[in-house]
Amino acid sequence: DSGVTQTPKHLITATGQRVTLRCSPRSGDLSVYWYQQSLDQGLQFLIQYYNGEERAKGNILERFSAQQFPDLHSELNLSSLELGDSALYFCASSKRGGANTDTQYFGPGTRLTVL
Amino acid sequence: EDQVTQSPEALRLQEGESSSLNCSYTVSGLRGLFWYRQDPGKGPEFLFTLYSAGEEKEKERLKATLTKKESFLHITAPKPEDSATYLCAGGSYGGSQGNLIFGKGTKLSVKP
């Protein structure tokens, strides 16, 4: 158990809908990262928040947005969903803001299925 | 473009048969090299971080090493419970790909 929690574990929805994924980091960690993992693409970095502020952006679509709240939990919002958005979404956390040097601990993931 | 390439894509070993997994990287200004283990449908589990060429780290049957161009994960006398996908990631200075770039992994199967 990494100490990172994610809800829900599974989400099934229809095209065009909007969903929210939630992540609570490990106690004491200030950074939260979101990743998408699909079968053919591997783990793709989406976005990082550090202490409430956006720190880095990866290949995140405009239909996707995220935020980190004062209690440091984070939400990833996915809207106008398409079939291709079906994937595993992981949240990770680290103590500081250095994504390239700090060890990131991953949550169990949310499996999103878009029908 | 920063890139992390893992080989082989899949590896089948007999229990007790030692081998190595390779991770080669072209990451400008590599800051850290990370190894994770991932079981199907689960989140990646942290194994090692390496920061400089020549560094080595060990944990049970696993040993990770780092050179200026690649990293190796050596598995000594593997057991069936070592079966998983092993992911390597390079930490770069950033850019459009983000700060941690993952390879596609090596799927290891260890048969009893």
Short mmCIF file of N, CA and C in Angstrom, two decimals, chain A:
data_model
loop_
_atom_site.label_atom_id
_atom_site.label_comp_id
_atom_site.label_asym_id
_atom_site.label_seq_id
_atom_site.Cartn_x
_atom_site.Cartn_y
_atom_site.Cartn_z
N ASP A 1 0.85 -1.19 0.00
CA ASP A 1 0.00 0.00 0.00
C ASP A 1 0.89 1.25 0.00
N SER A 2 0.75 2.08 -1.06
CA SER A 2 1.62 3.24 -1.20
C SER A 2 1.18 4.41 -0.32
N GLY A 3 -0.05 4.39 0.15
CA GLY A 3 -0.58 5.51 0.93
C GLY A 3 -1.32 6.52 0.08
N VAL A 4 -1.31 6.36 -1.24
CA VAL A 4 -2.06 7.21 -2.16
C VAL A 4 -3.42 6.53 -2.42
N THR A 5 -4.49 7.28 -2.25
CA THR A 5 -5.81 6.70 -2.48
C THR A 5 -6.48 7.36 -3.67
N GLN A 6 -7.25 6.57 -4.42
CA GLN A 6 -7.97 7.07 -5.57
C GLN A 6 -9.39 6.52 -5.55
N THR A 7 -10.33 7.36 -5.91
CA THR A 7 -11.71 6.93 -6.05
C THR A 7 -12.32 7.53 -7.30
N PRO A 8 -13.25 6.84 -7.95
CA PRO A 8 -13.63 5.46 -7.68
C PRO A 8 -12.63 4.49 -8.30
N LYS A 9 -12.79 3.21 -8.04
CA LYS A 9 -11.90 2.20 -8.64
C LYS A 9 -12.27 1.96 -10.10
N HIS A 10 -13.57 1.95 -10.34
CA HIS A 10 -14.07 1.73 -11.70
C HIS A 10 -15.12 2.78 -12.02
N LEU A 11 -15.17 3.15 -13.31
CA LEU A 11 -16.15 4.12 -13.76
C LEU A 11 -16.56 3.74 -15.17
N ILE A 12 -17.86 3.56 -15.36
CA ILE A 12 -18.37 3.26 -16.68
C ILE A 12 -19.34 4.37 -17.05
N THR A 13 -19.13 4.96 -18.22
CA THR A 13 -19.97 6.08 -18.62
C THR A 13 -20.13 6.07 -20.14
N ALA A 14 -20.87 7.03 -20.65
CA ALA A 14 -21.15 7.08 -22.09
C ALA A 14 -20.38 8.22 -22.74
N THR A 15 -20.26 8.13 -24.05
CA THR A 15 -19.58 9.21 -24.79
C THR A 15 -20.33 10.52 -24.58
N GLY A 16 -19.55 11.60 -24.51
CA GLY A 16 -20.11 12.92 -24.32
C GLY A 16 -20.30 13.33 -22.88
N GLN A 17 -20.18 12.38 -21.96
CA GLN A 17 -20.38 12.68 -20.55
C GLN A 17 -19.14 13.29 -19.91
N ARG A 18 -19.30 13.68 -18.65
CA ARG A 18 -18.21 14.28 -17.86
C ARG A 18 -18.06 13.49 -16.58
N VAL A 19 -16.82 13.23 -16.17
CA VAL A 19 -16.56 12.50 -14.92
C VAL A 19 -15.48 13.21 -14.12
N THR A 20 -15.45 12.90 -12.83
CA THR A 20 -14.43 13.45 -11.95
C THR A 20 -13.74 12.32 -11.21
N LEU A 21 -12.42 12.30 -11.26
CA LEU A 21 -11.61 11.32 -10.56
C LEU A 21 -10.94 12.03 -9.39
N ARG A 22 -10.86 11.33 -8.26
CA ARG A 22 -10.33 11.97 -7.05
C ARG A 22 -9.10 11.24 -6.55
N CYS A 23 -8.18 12.02 -5.98
CA CYS A 23 -6.92 11.45 -5.48
C CYS A 23 -6.54 12.13 -4.16
N SER A 24 -6.16 11.32 -3.18
CA SER A 24 -5.59 11.86 -1.94
C SER A 24 -4.14 11.43 -1.85
N PRO A 25 -3.20 12.37 -1.73
CA PRO A 25 -1.78 12.00 -1.70
C PRO A 25 -1.38 11.38 -0.36
N ARG A 26 -0.16 10.86 -0.31
CA ARG A 26 0.40 10.37 0.95
C ARG A 26 0.52 11.54 1.92
N SER A 27 0.41 11.22 3.19
CA SER A 27 0.54 12.24 4.22
C SER A 27 1.89 12.95 4.09
N GLY A 28 1.87 14.26 4.02
CA GLY A 28 3.10 15.03 3.95
C GLY A 28 3.58 15.34 2.54
N ASP A 29 2.98 14.69 1.54
CA ASP A 29 3.41 14.95 0.16
C ASP A 29 2.71 16.20 -0.37
N LEU A 30 3.47 17.04 -1.08
CA LEU A 30 2.92 18.29 -1.59
C LEU A 30 2.57 18.24 -3.06
N SER A 31 3.19 17.32 -3.79
CA SER A 31 2.94 17.23 -5.24
C SER A 31 1.99 16.09 -5.56
N VAL A 32 1.12 16.35 -6.53
CA VAL A 32 0.24 15.32 -7.08
C VAL A 32 0.42 15.32 -8.60
N TYR A 33 0.52 14.12 -9.15
CA TYR A 33 0.69 13.94 -10.59
C TYR A 33 -0.46 13.07 -11.10
N TRP A 34 -0.88 13.33 -12.32
CA TRP A 34 -1.88 12.49 -12.97
C TRP A 34 -1.27 11.87 -14.23
N TYR A 35 -1.55 10.56 -14.41
CA TYR A 35 -1.06 9.83 -15.56
C TYR A 35 -2.22 9.06 -16.19
N GLN A 36 -2.10 8.84 -17.49
CA GLN A 36 -3.05 8.00 -18.21
C GLN A 36 -2.28 6.79 -18.74
N GLN A 37 -2.85 5.61 -18.57
CA GLN A 37 -2.21 4.41 -19.10
C GLN A 37 -3.19 3.64 -19.97
N SER A 38 -2.91 3.56 -21.25
CA SER A 38 -3.70 2.74 -22.16
C SER A 38 -2.78 1.65 -22.70
N LEU A 39 -3.41 0.63 -23.29
CA LEU A 39 -2.66 -0.57 -23.69
C LEU A 39 -1.53 -0.25 -24.66
N ASP A 40 -1.81 0.63 -25.62
CA ASP A 40 -0.80 0.87 -26.66
C ASP A 40 0.12 2.05 -26.37
N GLN A 41 -0.19 2.86 -25.38
CA GLN A 41 0.60 4.07 -25.15
C GLN A 41 1.48 4.02 -23.92
N GLY A 42 1.26 3.09 -23.03
CA GLY A 42 2.05 3.11 -21.81
C GLY A 42 1.61 4.25 -20.90
N LEU A 43 2.43 4.56 -19.92
CA LEU A 43 2.11 5.61 -18.95
C LEU A 43 2.42 6.99 -19.52
N GLN A 44 1.41 7.82 -19.63
CA GLN A 44 1.59 9.17 -20.17
C GLN A 44 1.30 10.19 -19.09
N PHE A 45 2.25 11.09 -18.88
CA PHE A 45 2.10 12.13 -17.89
C PHE A 45 1.08 13.17 -18.37
N LEU A 46 0.15 13.52 -17.50
CA LEU A 46 -0.87 14.50 -17.85
C LEU A 46 -0.57 15.87 -17.23
N ILE A 47 -0.48 15.92 -15.90
CA ILE A 47 -0.33 17.21 -15.25
C ILE A 47 0.18 17.01 -13.83
N GLN A 48 0.88 18.03 -13.31
CA GLN A 48 1.39 18.01 -11.94
C GLN A 48 0.94 19.27 -11.20
N TYR A 49 0.53 19.08 -9.95
CA TYR A 49 0.24 20.19 -9.05
C TYR A 49 1.17 20.12 -7.85
N TYR A 50 1.64 21.27 -7.43
CA TYR A 50 2.50 21.35 -6.26
C TYR A 50 1.92 22.37 -5.30
N ASN A 51 1.52 21.93 -4.14
CA ASN A 51 0.99 22.80 -3.09
C ASN A 51 -0.11 23.74 -3.62
N GLY A 52 -0.97 23.18 -4.44
CA GLY A 52 -2.12 23.93 -4.92
C GLY A 52 -1.93 24.63 -6.26
N GLU A 53 -0.69 24.68 -6.74
CA GLU A 53 -0.43 25.39 -7.99
C GLU A 53 -0.06 24.41 -9.09
N GLU A 54 -0.46 24.70 -10.32
CA GLU A 54 -0.04 23.88 -11.44
C GLU A 54 1.46 24.04 -11.64
N ARG A 55 2.19 22.89 -11.70
CA ARG A 55 3.65 22.94 -11.81
C ARG A 55 4.13 22.55 -13.20
N ALA A 56 3.52 21.53 -13.78
CA ALA A 56 3.96 21.06 -15.11
C ALA A 56 2.79 20.43 -15.83
N LYS A 57 2.86 20.55 -17.16
CA LYS A 57 1.80 19.99 -17.99
C LYS A 57 2.42 19.07 -19.01
N GLY A 58 1.78 17.92 -19.22
CA GLY A 58 2.22 17.00 -20.24
C GLY A 58 1.25 17.01 -21.39
N ASN A 59 0.95 15.83 -21.91
CA ASN A 59 0.06 15.74 -23.06
C ASN A 59 -1.41 15.69 -22.64
N ILE A 60 -1.84 16.70 -21.93
CA ILE A 60 -3.21 16.72 -21.44
C ILE A 60 -4.11 17.42 -22.44
N LEU A 61 -5.23 16.77 -22.75
CA LEU A 61 -6.17 17.33 -23.71
C LEU A 61 -6.89 18.53 -23.10
N GLU A 62 -7.39 19.43 -23.98
CA GLU A 62 -8.12 20.61 -23.48
C GLU A 62 -9.42 20.20 -22.79
N ARG A 63 -9.95 19.03 -23.14
CA ARG A 63 -11.19 18.54 -22.50
C ARG A 63 -10.95 18.07 -21.07
N PHE A 64 -9.69 17.96 -20.69
CA PHE A 64 -9.33 17.48 -19.35
C PHE A 64 -8.83 18.66 -18.52
N SER A 65 -9.17 18.67 -17.26
CA SER A 65 -8.64 19.70 -16.37
C SER A 65 -8.45 19.10 -14.99
N ALA A 66 -7.65 19.75 -14.19
CA ALA A 66 -7.40 19.23 -12.84
C ALA A 66 -7.25 20.40 -11.88
N GLN A 67 -7.35 20.10 -10.61
CA GLN A 67 -7.04 21.09 -9.59
C GLN A 67 -6.59 20.39 -8.32
N GLN A 68 -5.88 21.14 -7.48
CA GLN A 68 -5.46 20.63 -6.18
C GLN A 68 -6.01 21.57 -5.13
N PHE A 69 -6.66 21.00 -4.16
CA PHE A 69 -7.36 21.78 -3.14
C PHE A 69 -6.46 22.08 -1.94
N PRO A 70 -6.89 23.02 -1.06
CA PRO A 70 -6.07 23.37 0.11
C PRO A 70 -5.67 22.18 0.98
N ASP A 71 -6.52 21.14 1.04
CA ASP A 71 -6.13 19.96 1.85
C ASP A 71 -5.23 19.02 1.04
N LEU A 72 -4.82 19.43 -0.13
CA LEU A 72 -3.87 18.78 -1.05
C LEU A 72 -4.46 17.63 -1.86
N HIS A 73 -5.75 17.30 -1.64
CA HIS A 73 -6.30 16.29 -2.52
C HIS A 73 -6.50 16.90 -3.90
N SER A 74 -6.60 16.06 -4.90
CA SER A 74 -6.69 16.56 -6.27
C SER A 74 -7.84 15.87 -7.00
N GLU A 75 -8.38 16.58 -7.97
CA GLU A 75 -9.42 16.02 -8.83
C GLU A 75 -9.03 16.22 -10.29
N LEU A 76 -9.32 15.20 -11.08
CA LEU A 76 -9.10 15.26 -12.52
C LEU A 76 -10.47 15.19 -13.17
N ASN A 77 -10.81 16.21 -13.93
CA ASN A 77 -12.09 16.29 -14.60
C ASN A 77 -11.92 15.98 -16.08
N LEU A 78 -12.72 15.04 -16.56
CA LEU A 78 -12.68 14.64 -17.96
C LEU A 78 -14.05 14.93 -18.55
N SER A 79 -14.10 15.72 -19.62
CA SER A 79 -15.39 16.08 -20.19
C SER A 79 -15.47 15.70 -21.66
N SER A 80 -16.68 15.75 -22.18
CA SER A 80 -16.94 15.38 -23.59
C SER A 80 -16.22 14.09 -23.94
N LEU A 81 -16.46 13.09 -23.11
CA LEU A 81 -15.69 11.85 -23.22
C LEU A 81 -15.87 11.15 -24.55
N GLU A 82 -14.76 10.57 -25.01
CA GLU A 82 -14.75 9.81 -26.25
C GLU A 82 -14.32 8.38 -25.94
N LEU A 83 -14.58 7.48 -26.89
CA LEU A 83 -14.22 6.08 -26.68
C LEU A 83 -12.73 5.94 -26.36
N GLY A 84 -11.92 6.74 -27.01
CA GLY A 84 -10.48 6.67 -26.85
C GLY A 84 -9.97 7.12 -25.50
N ASP A 85 -10.85 7.68 -24.68
CA ASP A 85 -10.45 8.09 -23.33
C ASP A 85 -10.48 6.93 -22.35
N SER A 86 -11.01 5.80 -22.78
CA SER A 86 -11.02 4.61 -21.92
C SER A 86 -9.58 4.22 -21.60
N ALA A 87 -9.28 4.13 -20.34
CA ALA A 87 -7.90 3.87 -19.91
C ALA A 87 -7.87 3.72 -18.40
N LEU A 88 -6.69 3.41 -17.88
CA LEU A 88 -6.44 3.48 -16.45
C LEU A 88 -5.85 4.86 -16.15
N TYR A 89 -6.38 5.53 -15.14
CA TYR A 89 -5.87 6.83 -14.74
C TYR A 89 -5.25 6.69 -13.35
N PHE A 90 -3.97 7.06 -13.28
CA PHE A 90 -3.24 6.96 -12.02
C PHE A 90 -2.90 8.33 -11.48
N CYS A 91 -2.94 8.39 -10.19
CA CYS A 91 -2.46 9.55 -9.47
C CYS A 91 -1.20 9.11 -8.73
N ALA A 92 -0.23 10.01 -8.64
CA ALA A 92 0.98 9.74 -7.87
C ALA A 92 1.26 10.96 -7.01
N SER A 93 2.02 10.76 -5.94
CA SER A 93 2.39 11.91 -5.13
C SER A 93 3.87 11.83 -4.75
N SER A 94 4.44 12.98 -4.46
CA SER A 94 5.83 13.03 -3.99
C SER A 94 5.96 14.15 -2.97
N LYS A 95 7.04 14.10 -2.18
CA LYS A 95 7.21 15.07 -1.10
C LYS A 95 7.34 16.50 -1.60
N ARG A 96 8.15 16.69 -2.63
CA ARG A 96 8.43 18.05 -3.10
C ARG A 96 7.96 18.21 -4.54
N GLY A 97 8.44 19.24 -5.19
CA GLY A 97 7.96 19.54 -6.53
C GLY A 97 8.82 19.05 -7.66
N GLY A 98 9.93 18.40 -7.34
CA GLY A 98 10.85 17.97 -8.39
C GLY A 98 10.45 16.64 -9.00
N ALA A 99 9.65 16.68 -10.05
CA ALA A 99 9.16 15.44 -10.66
C ALA A 99 10.30 14.61 -11.22
N ASN A 100 11.40 15.26 -11.56
CA ASN A 100 12.49 14.52 -12.18
C ASN A 100 13.50 13.98 -11.18
N THR A 101 13.32 14.29 -9.91
CA THR A 101 14.25 13.80 -8.90
C THR A 101 13.55 13.14 -7.73
N ASP A 102 12.33 13.54 -7.44
CA ASP A 102 11.61 12.98 -6.30
C ASP A 102 10.93 11.68 -6.66
N THR A 103 10.98 10.73 -5.75
CA THR A 103 10.28 9.46 -5.98
C THR A 103 8.79 9.70 -5.95
N GLN A 104 8.10 9.22 -6.96
CA GLN A 104 6.66 9.31 -7.02
C GLN A 104 6.05 7.98 -6.59
N TYR A 105 5.05 8.07 -5.72
CA TYR A 105 4.33 6.88 -5.25
C TYR A 105 2.95 6.90 -5.88
N PHE A 106 2.58 5.77 -6.48
CA PHE A 106 1.37 5.70 -7.27
C PHE A 106 0.19 5.11 -6.48
N GLY A 107 -0.98 5.61 -6.81
CA GLY A 107 -2.21 5.05 -6.27
C GLY A 107 -2.64 3.82 -7.06
N PRO A 108 -3.76 3.22 -6.65
CA PRO A 108 -4.23 1.98 -7.28
C PRO A 108 -4.90 2.20 -8.63
N GLY A 109 -5.23 3.46 -8.95
CA GLY A 109 -5.80 3.76 -10.26
C GLY A 109 -7.31 3.75 -10.31
N THR A 110 -7.84 4.44 -11.33
CA THR A 110 -9.26 4.40 -11.66
C THR A 110 -9.36 3.88 -13.09
N ARG A 111 -10.14 2.82 -13.25
CA ARG A 111 -10.33 2.29 -14.61
C ARG A 111 -11.57 2.95 -15.20
N LEU A 112 -11.38 3.72 -16.26
CA LEU A 112 -12.48 4.41 -16.93
C LEU A 112 -12.83 3.67 -18.21
N THR A 113 -14.11 3.34 -18.33
CA THR A 113 -14.61 2.73 -19.56
C THR A 113 -15.67 3.65 -20.15
N VAL A 114 -15.46 4.06 -21.39
CA VAL A 114 -16.42 4.92 -22.08
C VAL A 114 -17.11 4.09 -23.16
N LEU A 115 -18.43 4.00 -23.04
CA LEU A 115 -19.20 3.16 -23.99
C LEU A 115 -19.90 4.01 -25.04
#
